[in-house]
Short mmCIF file of C-alpha atoms and ligand atoms in Angstrom, two decimals:
data_model
loop_
_atom_site.label_atom_id
_atom_site.label_comp_id
_atom_site.label_asym_id
_atom_site.label_seq_id
_atom_site.Cartn_x
_atom_site.Cartn_y
_atom_site.Cartn_z
CA MET A 1 -12.66 -15.00 14.05
CA ASP A 2 -15.14 -12.24 15.57
CA GLN A 3 -14.19 -8.82 13.93
CA ALA A 4 -13.95 -7.73 17.29
CA ALA A 5 -11.61 -10.47 19.12
CA THR A 6 -8.80 -8.73 15.78
CA ARG A 7 -8.78 -5.18 17.52
CA LEU A 8 -7.58 -3.52 19.86
CA SER A 9 -8.72 -0.48 22.37
CA LEU A 10 -8.71 2.63 22.69
CA PRO A 11 -7.14 3.81 26.18
CA ASP A 12 -9.63 5.31 28.97
CA ALA A 13 -7.72 7.90 29.04
CA PRO A 14 -4.71 9.89 27.52
CA ARG A 15 -1.32 8.84 28.66
CA GLU A 16 1.00 11.49 31.00
CA PHE A 17 4.45 11.11 30.30
CA GLY A 18 6.93 13.22 31.56
CA PHE A 19 10.11 13.61 30.30
CA PHE A 20 13.67 11.69 30.17
CA MET A 21 17.05 14.09 31.59
CA ASN A 22 20.24 12.51 33.67
CA GLY A 23 18.64 9.07 34.57
CA GLU A 24 15.29 10.08 35.45
CA TRP A 25 11.57 10.87 34.29
CA VAL A 26 10.46 14.97 34.59
CA PRO A 27 7.26 15.42 35.07
CA ALA A 28 5.49 18.43 33.02
CA GLY A 29 5.49 21.02 35.69
CA ASP A 30 4.82 24.46 34.32
CA ARG A 31 5.68 23.69 30.80
CA ASP A 32 2.81 23.68 27.73
CA VAL A 33 1.99 19.59 27.27
CA PHE A 34 1.20 18.38 23.54
CA GLU A 35 -1.74 16.79 24.10
CA ARG A 36 -1.72 14.16 20.82
CA ALA A 37 -5.09 12.43 19.15
CA SER A 38 -4.80 9.69 17.74
CA PRO A 39 -4.73 10.21 13.36
CA GLY A 40 -6.48 6.76 12.79
CA HIS A 41 -9.65 7.49 15.56
CA GLY A 42 -9.44 11.35 16.49
CA VAL A 43 -9.61 11.01 19.86
CA PRO A 44 -6.53 12.24 22.34
CA VAL A 45 -4.13 8.87 23.85
CA THR A 46 -0.47 10.70 24.95
CA ARG A 47 0.03 13.80 26.84
CA ILE A 48 3.88 14.76 26.70
CA PRO A 49 5.68 17.99 28.40
CA THR A 50 6.71 20.81 25.07
CA CYS A 51 10.22 20.97 26.42
CA THR A 52 12.17 24.49 26.63
CA LYS A 53 15.71 25.97 25.45
CA GLU A 54 16.52 25.20 28.94
CA ASP A 55 15.62 21.85 29.40
CA LEU A 56 17.64 21.50 26.29
CA ASP A 57 20.25 22.84 27.89
CA ALA A 58 19.77 21.15 31.24
CA ALA A 59 20.23 17.68 28.61
CA VAL A 60 23.07 18.41 26.41
CA ALA A 61 24.99 19.46 29.99
CA ALA A 62 23.86 16.10 31.67
CA ALA A 63 24.98 14.68 28.41
CA ARG A 64 28.29 16.20 28.38
CA ARG A 65 29.00 15.68 32.05
CA ALA A 66 28.32 12.30 30.81
CA PHE A 67 30.88 11.58 27.70
CA ASP A 68 33.66 13.88 29.49
CA ASP A 69 33.71 11.05 32.47
CA ARG A 70 33.47 8.43 30.59
CA ARG A 71 31.35 6.25 32.60
CA TRP A 72 30.55 5.29 29.33
CA SER A 73 33.02 5.28 26.43
CA GLY A 74 35.66 4.75 29.16
CA LEU A 75 33.60 0.99 29.67
CA SER A 76 34.84 -1.81 28.16
CA GLY A 77 33.55 -2.97 24.36
CA ALA A 78 32.16 -5.93 26.71
CA ASP A 79 30.67 -3.68 29.07
CA ARG A 80 28.59 -1.71 26.55
CA ALA A 81 27.68 -5.02 24.65
CA ALA A 82 26.29 -6.15 27.67
CA VAL A 83 23.42 -3.04 28.37
CA LEU A 84 22.63 -3.15 24.72
CA LEU A 85 22.04 -6.79 24.69
CA LYS A 86 20.08 -6.26 27.80
CA ALA A 87 18.14 -2.89 26.41
CA ALA A 88 17.52 -5.57 23.87
CA GLU A 89 15.60 -7.95 25.92
CA GLY A 90 13.77 -4.85 27.53
CA ILE A 91 12.54 -4.17 24.19
CA ARG A 92 11.62 -7.33 23.32
CA ALA A 93 9.68 -7.48 26.64
CA ARG A 94 7.56 -4.08 26.16
CA ALA A 95 6.58 -4.69 22.48
CA ASP A 96 3.25 -5.00 22.54
CA GLU A 97 3.59 -1.92 24.75
CA ILE A 98 5.68 -0.12 21.87
CA ALA A 99 3.61 -1.33 19.30
CA TYR A 100 1.05 -0.24 20.72
CA TRP A 101 1.33 3.80 21.49
CA GLU A 102 3.31 3.88 18.37
CA THR A 103 0.80 2.85 16.10
CA LEU A 104 -1.78 5.27 18.61
CA GLU A 105 0.42 8.26 17.91
CA ASN A 106 1.62 7.14 13.91
CA GLY A 107 -1.33 5.65 12.92
CA LYS A 108 0.58 2.76 11.00
CA PRO A 109 -0.99 -0.66 11.80
CA ILE A 110 -0.83 -2.36 14.75
CA ALA A 111 0.80 -5.46 13.00
CA GLN A 112 3.11 -3.50 11.92
CA ALA A 113 4.08 -1.71 14.49
CA ARG A 114 5.34 -5.10 16.33
CA ALA A 115 7.30 -5.84 13.63
CA GLU A 116 9.25 -2.87 13.31
CA VAL A 117 9.64 -3.47 16.67
CA GLY A 118 11.11 -6.89 16.43
CA GLY A 119 13.26 -5.38 14.07
CA CYS A 120 14.40 -2.98 16.14
CA VAL A 121 15.41 -5.93 18.88
CA GLY A 122 17.73 -6.85 15.92
CA MET A 123 19.19 -3.35 15.54
CA PHE A 124 20.59 -3.59 19.32
CA GLU A 125 21.45 -6.88 19.24
CA TYR A 126 23.55 -6.86 15.76
CA ALA A 127 24.96 -3.56 17.26
CA SER A 128 25.94 -5.04 20.69
CA GLY A 129 28.78 -7.31 18.44
CA LEU A 130 29.96 -3.90 17.06
CA ALA A 131 30.55 -2.22 20.33
CA ARG A 132 32.82 -5.24 20.94
CA SER A 133 34.57 -5.31 17.42
CA LEU A 134 35.10 -2.14 16.78
CA HIS A 135 38.32 -1.15 16.43
CA GLY A 136 41.33 0.74 14.18
CA ASP A 137 44.38 -0.17 12.81
CA SER A 138 47.78 -0.20 13.43
CA PHE A 139 51.34 0.91 10.44
CA ASN A 140 54.56 -1.60 11.21
CA ASN A 141 55.50 -0.62 7.68
CA LEU A 142 56.56 3.05 9.03
CA GLY A 143 60.38 1.51 9.31
CA ASP A 144 62.88 0.44 12.71
CA GLY A 145 61.72 3.37 14.11
CA MET A 146 58.40 4.20 14.50
CA PHE A 147 55.61 2.56 14.66
CA GLY A 148 51.95 3.77 13.63
CA VAL A 149 48.56 3.33 15.35
CA VAL A 150 45.04 4.52 14.25
CA THR A 151 42.11 4.55 16.63
CA ARG A 152 38.64 5.81 16.44
CA GLU A 153 37.28 7.77 19.33
CA PRO A 154 33.17 8.25 19.87
CA ILE A 155 32.42 11.55 19.08
CA GLY A 156 31.41 13.34 21.59
CA VAL A 157 27.92 14.38 22.33
CA VAL A 158 25.55 12.69 19.78
CA GLY A 159 22.12 15.09 19.27
CA ILE A 160 19.41 13.18 17.06
CA ILE A 161 16.09 14.88 15.57
CA THR A 162 13.72 11.83 14.46
CA PRO A 163 10.46 12.56 12.17
CA TRP A 164 6.98 11.28 12.81
CA ASN A 165 6.88 8.25 10.17
CA PHE A 166 8.81 5.52 12.33
CA PRO A 167 9.21 6.93 15.29
CA PHE A 168 10.75 3.99 16.98
CA LEU A 169 12.38 2.63 13.97
CA ILE A 170 14.30 5.18 12.67
CA LEU A 171 15.68 5.49 16.64
CA CYS A 172 16.98 2.56 16.88
CA GLU A 173 18.74 2.27 13.76
CA ARG A 174 20.78 4.95 15.27
CA VAL A 175 20.31 5.16 19.13
CA PRO A 176 22.89 1.62 19.90
CA TYR A 177 24.83 2.53 17.22
CA ILE A 178 26.22 5.54 18.64
CA LEU A 179 26.59 4.19 21.89
CA ALA A 180 28.00 1.33 20.66
CA ALA A 181 30.63 3.96 19.70
CA GLY A 182 31.29 5.26 23.00
CA CYS A 183 28.77 9.01 23.06
CA THR A 184 25.89 10.14 24.95
CA ILE A 185 22.67 11.30 23.00
CA VAL A 186 20.06 13.58 23.31
CA ALA A 187 17.41 12.94 20.95
CA LYS A 188 14.28 15.10 20.02
CA PRO A 189 11.44 12.86 18.58
CA SER A 190 8.49 14.56 16.38
CA GLU A 191 6.10 16.75 18.83
CA PHE A 192 3.52 14.12 17.46
CA THR A 193 4.65 10.85 18.19
CA SER A 194 7.11 11.61 21.67
CA ALA A 195 6.00 8.49 23.30
CA THR A 196 8.25 5.26 22.02
CA SER A 197 11.49 7.08 21.75
CA LEU A 198 10.20 8.03 25.75
CA ILE A 199 9.78 4.24 27.04
CA LEU A 200 13.46 3.31 25.12
CA ALA A 201 15.44 5.98 27.72
CA GLU A 202 13.42 3.87 30.17
CA ILE A 203 14.53 0.35 28.51
CA LEU A 204 17.74 1.40 28.76
CA HIS A 205 18.19 3.36 32.62
CA ASP A 206 16.52 -0.50 32.87
CA ALA A 207 19.31 -2.17 30.79
CA GLY A 208 22.18 -0.72 33.04
CA LEU A 209 23.12 2.25 30.96
CA PRO A 210 24.40 5.45 33.29
CA ALA A 211 22.35 8.57 33.93
CA GLY A 212 23.08 10.91 31.47
CA VAL A 213 24.21 8.78 28.24
CA MET A 214 20.74 8.85 26.80
CA ASN A 215 18.06 12.42 26.95
CA VAL A 216 14.74 12.34 25.48
CA ILE A 217 13.44 16.34 25.05
CA PRO A 218 10.28 16.37 23.72
CA GLY A 219 9.64 19.79 21.92
CA THR A 220 9.00 21.17 18.48
CA GLY A 221 11.35 21.41 15.71
CA PRO A 222 11.60 25.43 15.49
CA VAL A 223 12.40 25.54 19.09
CA VAL A 224 14.11 22.45 20.26
CA GLY A 225 15.25 21.08 16.84
CA GLN A 226 16.68 24.52 15.76
CA ALA A 227 18.57 25.06 19.30
CA MET A 228 20.23 21.90 18.74
CA ALA A 229 21.41 22.72 15.84
CA GLU A 230 23.25 25.62 17.33
CA HIS A 231 24.17 24.01 20.74
CA THR A 232 27.71 24.10 20.81
CA GLY A 233 27.86 21.42 23.36
CA ILE A 234 26.85 18.76 20.79
CA ASP A 235 29.27 17.44 18.49
CA MET A 236 27.04 15.61 16.02
CA LEU A 237 23.52 15.99 14.73
CA SER A 238 22.08 12.73 13.20
CA PHE A 239 18.35 14.53 11.52
CA THR A 240 16.00 12.00 9.81
CA GLY A 241 13.13 14.53 7.99
CA SER A 242 13.11 16.98 5.06
CA THR A 243 15.49 18.54 2.59
CA ARG A 244 13.99 21.38 3.32
CA THR A 245 14.14 21.21 7.28
CA GLY A 246 17.36 19.22 6.47
CA ARG A 247 19.02 22.66 4.16
CA GLY A 248 17.97 24.58 7.09
CA LEU A 249 20.73 23.22 9.58
CA LEU A 250 23.74 23.25 7.31
CA THR A 251 23.69 26.88 8.51
CA ALA A 252 22.75 25.81 12.38
CA ALA A 253 25.38 23.92 12.81
CA GLY A 254 28.09 25.91 11.10
CA SER A 255 28.41 27.17 14.98
CA ASN A 256 30.95 25.31 16.04
CA PHE A 257 31.55 23.23 12.69
CA LYS A 258 29.39 20.19 14.09
CA LYS A 259 29.26 16.96 12.18
CA LEU A 260 25.73 16.37 10.08
CA GLY A 261 24.38 12.82 9.72
CA LEU A 262 21.47 13.89 7.33
CA GLU A 263 18.85 11.42 5.94
CA LEU A 264 16.25 13.16 4.22
CA GLY A 265 13.74 13.51 1.81
CA GLY A 266 13.61 10.68 -1.47
CA LYS A 267 11.89 10.03 -4.96
CA ASN A 268 12.07 6.94 -5.40
CA PRO A 269 11.97 5.03 -8.53
CA GLN A 270 10.79 1.43 -9.35
CA ILE A 271 11.96 0.17 -12.64
CA VAL A 272 10.13 -2.60 -13.80
CA PHE A 273 10.93 -4.98 -17.19
CA ALA A 274 9.21 -6.20 -19.58
CA ASP A 275 10.79 -9.79 -18.52
CA ALA A 276 10.25 -9.49 -14.97
CA ASP A 277 7.70 -11.87 -13.01
CA LEU A 278 5.23 -9.26 -12.76
CA GLU A 279 2.89 -10.69 -10.45
CA ASP A 280 5.69 -10.59 -7.92
CA ALA A 281 6.72 -6.64 -9.41
CA ALA A 282 2.82 -5.67 -9.08
CA ASP A 283 3.15 -6.72 -5.47
CA GLY A 284 6.48 -5.82 -4.56
CA VAL A 285 5.61 -2.00 -6.56
CA ALA A 286 2.09 -2.03 -3.93
CA PHE A 287 3.79 -2.85 -1.01
CA GLY A 288 6.65 -0.45 -1.82
CA ILE A 289 4.35 2.86 -2.14
CA GLY A 290 1.17 1.29 0.13
CA PHE A 291 3.30 0.44 3.08
CA ASN A 292 3.51 2.75 5.99
CA THR A 293 0.80 4.36 4.51
CA GLY A 294 3.77 5.77 1.97
CA GLN A 295 5.09 8.02 4.51
CA CYS A 296 8.60 5.93 3.81
CA CYS A 297 11.77 8.16 3.14
CA VAL A 298 12.25 5.36 0.88
CA SER A 299 8.84 4.31 -0.83
CA GLY A 300 8.88 4.14 -4.22
CA SER A 301 6.95 6.60 -5.52
CA ARG A 302 8.00 6.04 -8.98
CA LEU A 303 6.85 3.55 -11.33
CA ILE A 304 9.21 3.19 -14.18
CA VAL A 305 8.01 0.48 -16.45
CA GLU A 306 9.22 -1.23 -19.89
CA ARG A 307 6.02 0.10 -22.39
CA ALA A 308 5.16 -2.88 -24.15
CA VAL A 309 3.37 -3.87 -20.65
CA ALA A 310 3.32 -0.48 -18.80
CA ASP A 311 -0.92 -0.72 -19.32
CA GLU A 312 -0.55 -4.26 -18.23
CA PHE A 313 1.23 -4.19 -15.20
CA ALA A 314 -0.07 -0.56 -13.88
CA ALA A 315 -3.80 -2.98 -14.20
CA MET A 316 -1.99 -5.56 -11.96
CA VAL A 317 -0.97 -2.75 -9.47
CA ALA A 318 -4.22 -1.03 -9.44
CA GLU A 319 -6.18 -4.42 -8.81
CA LYS A 320 -3.10 -4.83 -5.76
CA PHE A 321 -4.67 -1.54 -4.78
CA LYS A 322 -8.24 -2.32 -4.75
CA LYS A 323 -7.68 -5.59 -2.43
CA VAL A 324 -5.27 -3.86 -0.19
CA ARG A 325 -7.10 -3.75 3.75
CA VAL A 326 -7.25 0.41 4.36
CA GLY A 327 -8.77 1.30 7.73
CA ASP A 328 -8.25 1.37 11.86
CA PRO A 329 -4.42 1.29 12.83
CA LEU A 330 -5.86 -1.19 15.66
CA ASP A 331 -7.31 -3.86 13.80
CA GLU A 332 -4.87 -7.01 13.69
CA THR A 333 -5.95 -7.03 9.68
CA THR A 334 -4.96 -3.61 8.92
CA GLN A 335 -2.15 -3.38 6.11
CA VAL A 336 -2.18 0.61 5.65
CA GLY A 337 -3.32 2.11 8.34
CA ALA A 338 -4.11 6.22 8.88
CA ILE A 339 -2.15 9.46 7.48
CA THR A 340 -0.14 10.66 10.44
CA THR A 341 -0.89 14.26 10.08
CA ASP A 342 -3.70 16.93 8.99
CA ALA A 343 -0.62 19.24 7.69
CA GLN A 344 0.24 15.50 5.71
CA ASN A 345 -2.78 14.51 5.00
CA ALA A 346 -3.47 17.64 3.59
CA ALA A 347 -0.33 17.81 1.65
CA ILE A 348 -1.25 14.28 0.55
CA MET A 349 -4.29 15.34 -1.26
CA GLY A 350 -3.12 18.74 -2.25
CA TYR A 351 -0.69 16.95 -4.37
CA ILE A 352 -3.84 14.43 -6.14
CA ARG A 353 -5.57 18.25 -6.41
CA GLN A 354 -2.46 19.41 -8.92
CA GLY A 355 -1.83 15.84 -10.09
CA LYS A 356 -5.07 15.80 -12.03
CA ALA A 357 -5.21 19.66 -13.34
CA GLU A 358 -1.33 19.17 -14.58
CA GLY A 359 -3.36 15.79 -16.77
CA ALA A 360 -2.08 13.03 -15.63
CA ARG A 361 -5.05 10.85 -15.09
CA LEU A 362 -5.78 9.15 -12.16
CA ILE A 363 -6.45 5.08 -12.59
CA HIS A 364 -6.90 4.10 -9.26
CA GLY A 365 -7.73 6.57 -5.45
CA GLY A 366 -6.88 9.24 -5.33
CA GLU A 367 -9.98 10.22 -2.66
CA GLN A 368 -10.53 10.29 0.96
CA LEU A 369 -11.93 7.31 2.78
CA ASP A 370 -14.49 8.01 5.46
CA PHE A 371 -14.10 5.58 8.50
CA GLY A 372 -16.58 7.13 10.51
CA ARG A 373 -13.15 8.91 12.01
CA GLY A 374 -9.56 9.39 11.38
CA GLN A 375 -7.91 10.67 7.90
CA TYR A 376 -7.63 7.61 5.39
CA ILE A 377 -6.41 7.72 1.74
CA ALA A 378 -7.01 5.24 -0.87
CA PRO A 379 -3.87 3.63 -2.62
CA THR A 380 -3.50 5.93 -5.66
CA LEU A 381 -2.22 5.13 -8.95
CA PHE A 382 -1.55 8.34 -11.97
CA GLY A 383 -0.43 7.47 -15.40
CA ASP A 384 0.01 9.76 -18.08
CA VAL A 385 2.55 11.21 -16.01
CA THR A 386 5.37 13.39 -17.58
CA GLY A 387 8.82 14.12 -15.99
CA ASP A 388 8.07 17.97 -15.80
CA MET A 389 4.91 17.19 -13.73
CA SER A 390 4.99 18.20 -9.52
CA ILE A 391 3.60 14.35 -8.69
CA ALA A 392 6.56 13.34 -10.24
CA ARG A 393 9.57 15.50 -8.75
CA GLU A 394 8.22 15.96 -5.44
CA GLU A 395 8.27 13.80 -2.67
CA ILE A 396 4.42 13.32 -1.79
CA PHE A 397 5.52 11.59 1.18
CA GLY A 398 2.03 9.04 0.69
CA PRO A 399 -0.12 6.34 -0.99
CA VAL A 400 0.53 8.35 -5.08
CA LEU A 401 2.62 6.74 -7.26
CA THR A 402 3.33 7.79 -10.36
CA VAL A 403 3.09 5.93 -13.95
CA MET A 404 6.46 6.67 -16.60
CA PRO A 405 6.93 3.75 -19.74
CA PHE A 406 9.94 3.54 -21.01
CA ASP A 407 11.59 1.62 -24.01
CA THR A 408 15.62 1.13 -23.49
CA VAL A 409 17.72 0.72 -20.77
CA ASP A 410 19.41 3.46 -21.09
CA GLU A 411 15.67 5.59 -21.41
CA ALA A 412 14.27 3.86 -17.94
CA ILE A 413 18.05 4.77 -16.17
CA GLY A 414 17.57 8.36 -17.09
CA ILE A 415 14.30 8.89 -16.32
CA ALA A 416 15.31 7.16 -12.84
CA ASN A 417 18.21 10.02 -12.23
CA ASP A 418 15.94 13.01 -13.31
CA THR A 419 15.54 13.82 -9.31
CA ASP A 420 16.94 16.06 -7.38
CA TYR A 421 17.15 12.94 -4.62
CA GLY A 422 19.19 9.39 -4.48
CA LEU A 423 17.91 7.28 -1.07
CA ALA A 424 16.43 4.12 -2.47
CA ALA A 425 15.27 2.08 -5.76
CA SER A 426 14.33 -1.11 -7.33
CA VAL A 427 14.51 -3.03 -9.95
CA TRP A 428 12.32 -6.04 -11.18
CA THR A 429 13.99 -8.08 -14.10
CA LYS A 430 15.01 -12.02 -14.67
CA ASN A 431 17.81 -10.57 -16.37
CA ILE A 432 21.44 -9.94 -14.72
CA ASP A 433 23.05 -8.02 -17.08
CA LYS A 434 19.58 -5.34 -16.93
CA ALA A 435 20.21 -5.54 -13.34
CA LEU A 436 23.60 -4.87 -12.71
CA THR A 437 23.34 -2.46 -15.22
CA VAL A 438 21.06 -0.56 -13.46
CA THR A 439 22.64 -1.12 -10.06
CA ARG A 440 25.76 -0.06 -11.11
CA ARG A 441 24.40 3.47 -12.66
CA VAL A 442 20.92 4.76 -10.40
CA GLN A 443 22.57 6.71 -7.91
CA ALA A 444 20.46 5.54 -4.81
CA GLY A 445 21.96 4.99 -1.87
CA ARG A 446 19.60 1.77 -0.95
CA PHE A 447 18.94 -0.83 -4.34
CA TRP A 448 16.52 -3.47 -4.39
CA VAL A 449 16.79 -6.28 -7.07
CA ASN A 450 13.68 -8.16 -7.67
CA THR A 451 12.83 -6.60 -3.69
CA THR A 452 11.66 -3.91 -2.12
CA LEU A 453 12.07 -1.59 1.34
CA SER A 454 13.85 -4.92 2.65
CA GLY A 455 16.20 -3.54 5.73
CA GLY A 456 18.22 -5.19 8.61
CA PRO A 457 20.74 -4.20 11.17
CA GLU A 458 23.64 -5.07 8.47
CA LEU A 459 23.02 -3.14 5.83
CA PRO A 460 23.82 0.67 6.36
CA ILE A 461 20.86 3.78 5.12
CA GLY A 462 21.60 6.35 4.09
CA GLY A 463 21.37 8.22 0.65
CA PHE A 464 23.15 10.33 -2.53
CA LYS A 465 22.56 13.50 -4.16
CA GLN A 466 20.26 15.52 -1.38
CA SER A 467 18.89 12.68 -0.17
CA GLY A 468 21.22 13.65 2.39
CA TRP A 469 24.83 12.44 4.15
CA GLY A 470 26.47 10.16 5.52
CA ARG A 471 25.24 6.65 6.70
CA GLU A 472 24.22 5.21 9.58
CA ALA A 473 23.68 1.05 10.95
CA GLY A 474 26.09 -1.90 9.77
CA ILE A 475 29.33 -1.10 10.40
CA TYR A 476 29.17 2.13 8.77
CA GLY A 477 26.83 3.38 11.44
CA VAL A 478 28.78 3.36 14.40
CA GLU A 479 31.74 4.76 12.02
CA GLU A 480 30.40 7.60 11.90
CA TYR A 481 29.89 8.44 14.97
CA THR A 482 33.49 7.61 15.28
CA GLN A 483 36.84 10.05 14.91
CA VAL A 484 39.98 8.77 13.98
CA LYS A 485 43.03 9.42 15.47
CA SER A 486 46.58 8.51 14.26
CA VAL A 487 49.53 7.90 16.83
CA HIS A 488 52.68 8.34 15.88
CA ILE A 489 55.15 6.13 18.48
CA GLU A 490 58.72 6.86 18.09
CA ILE A 491 61.16 3.22 18.41
CA GLY A 492 64.34 3.69 20.78
CA LYS A 493 66.72 6.67 20.28
CA ARG A 494 65.63 10.24 18.54
CA THR A 495 67.54 11.85 15.93
CA PRO A 496 68.47 15.27 16.85
CA TRP A 497 66.90 18.10 15.14
CA VAL A 498 69.01 20.39 17.31
CA GLU A 499 72.58 18.54 17.64
P1 NDP B 1 11.02 18.02 9.17
O1 NDP B 1 11.75 17.91 8.46
O2 NDP B 1 10.21 19.59 9.53
O3 NDP B 1 10.41 16.94 10.62
C1 NDP B 1 11.49 16.25 11.17
C2 NDP B 1 11.92 16.50 12.94
O4 NDP B 1 12.56 17.66 12.01
C3 NDP B 1 10.86 16.81 12.94
O5 NDP B 1 11.41 15.98 14.57
C4 NDP B 1 11.09 17.98 13.78
O6 NDP B 1 10.13 19.33 14.63
C5 NDP B 1 12.21 18.38 12.90
N1 NDP B 1 12.09 19.50 13.16
C6 NDP B 1 11.12 20.83 12.61
N2 NDP B 1 11.87 21.88 12.04
C7 NDP B 1 13.40 21.99 12.83
C8 NDP B 1 14.24 23.19 12.43
N3 NDP B 1 14.32 24.35 12.07
N4 NDP B 1 15.05 22.61 12.98
C9 NDP B 1 15.55 21.28 13.85
N5 NDP B 1 14.48 20.52 13.22
C10 NDP B 1 13.93 21.02 12.92
O7 NDP B 1 9.34 17.40 8.19
P2 NDP B 1 7.63 17.41 8.67
O8 NDP B 1 7.28 16.58 9.72
O9 NDP B 1 7.58 19.07 8.77
O10 NDP B 1 6.98 17.19 7.19
C11 NDP B 1 7.01 17.53 6.17
C12 NDP B 1 7.83 17.39 4.79
O11 NDP B 1 9.06 16.31 4.85
C13 NDP B 1 7.30 15.20 4.96
O12 NDP B 1 5.74 16.03 3.76
C14 NDP B 1 8.19 14.67 3.80
O13 NDP B 1 8.29 15.46 2.64
C15 NDP B 1 9.01 15.37 4.64
N6 NDP B 1 9.54 13.69 5.48
C16 NDP B 1 10.60 12.96 5.41
C17 NDP B 1 10.99 12.45 6.09
C18 NDP B 1 11.80 11.03 5.33
O14 NDP B 1 11.79 10.50 6.33
N7 NDP B 1 12.81 11.35 4.66
C19 NDP B 1 10.33 11.88 7.16
C20 NDP B 1 9.16 13.14 7.65
C21 NDP B 1 8.92 14.34 6.38
P3 NDP B 1 8.15 18.59 15.32
O15 NDP B 1 7.83 17.30 14.07
O16 NDP B 1 8.30 18.36 16.07
O17 NDP B 1 8.21 19.49 14.47
#
């Protein structure tokens, strides 16, 4: 096929958006407008209003009215499920459009963006079933005079703050579950990647979601995000982003003791034993750090490999890195796209310099790739890494993999757990005892055996240690957005307190 035929074109002009509140689009008016340039091409692609604290107040008020008058929570689970299923259809119908704008704002490959959008359809479909099956409990064992019921009630108005690495996917790992629970939403996407969150609000509206249930307020973290954390009209906040920002939210959320869901950073180990299928493992390890340019909270950024095969295995991974197709995100064949923000590009290159300065050995990559426009970094592999180096300890959030050897199972587990984080981990081995021992003892909210980065709507997401609180997705994800009420029901005549 000729190359041009496999590459989408850039838009002729940036797409103008308003923001979405109380069931309608609100134009930018006299607000500042953020013009986003595509990180893969350096040309403006979207223009999005920068909302203010007053806009946030109006959105929270709309979400509060929509919650309090029970226009959503008062519906049956079946009726809520019908809207979620219609939204799934709406996402499917607009999948190409969503993937296109996601790619333009984020820099990820178009084929990957399409796959992510397909996964989001599944989130809505799965959560629709949960809207119908969510239930409480009953206690029929309290004696003849008492019956106990435990109900699950929606927690209320939920704020969602999302980052720029998976703008649509991360939102869809939350929104359908929150809606299934009966809550209303005010979402703030990253200012760099707001387009697809706004499109989702429109899709939900078109699917019949009542006005005010889903509001999207684009704006900056320090203004709108901070105000959301402090807002007394928000009952729960789901935040995805850096551990640093997440820590700051703990204090802000104290304003009304709002419940916090936090999905934060990771420094995730990939443990490879000599008995693994090394070809599969090398491919998985390359994928685990190359996917989304390593800008994933669950990227497998620390390769911990049995010493007997360490050099051979590092060479196999380097060989995979050489073959990975890095390039224009709009090219259908690209596997690794652009670095999403200028700040992130600078941060990754800073870590690469630091790694060299600290004495790590650069095995592959380590440089910016020049395609004439946009910002790209080659998949990078460091050997001779020690546990005290910053590249081994800090979340780089880029395509940078460090290699550390081990001799025993205990040592592998020790290295894996030697981090403040606990988001995800993988083990590669054909030995069931080793696989289970490592799975049990490594501290991580998500664990993969002979695979990595797998996921889906059924299994929950979240971290141990400083990687966060709570779980998203699966039945656990819906339950997070409910609160439990105990109901004691007396049967028959009361035993009097006052005779
Ligand atoms: P942040 O944690 O700052 O951003 C994540 C989200 O939080 C964005 O929507 C951001 O808004 C918002 N935000 C920023 N400041 C505040 C605040 N004071 N109160 C409330 N919300 C706020 O991440 P960065 O974009 O700055 O990236 C920095 C590093 O964070 C990366 O290098 C990476 O290590 C890590 N990171 C981890 C992610 C993960 O999934 N675990 C995702 C993204 C980043 P806005 O962008 O509009 O300012």
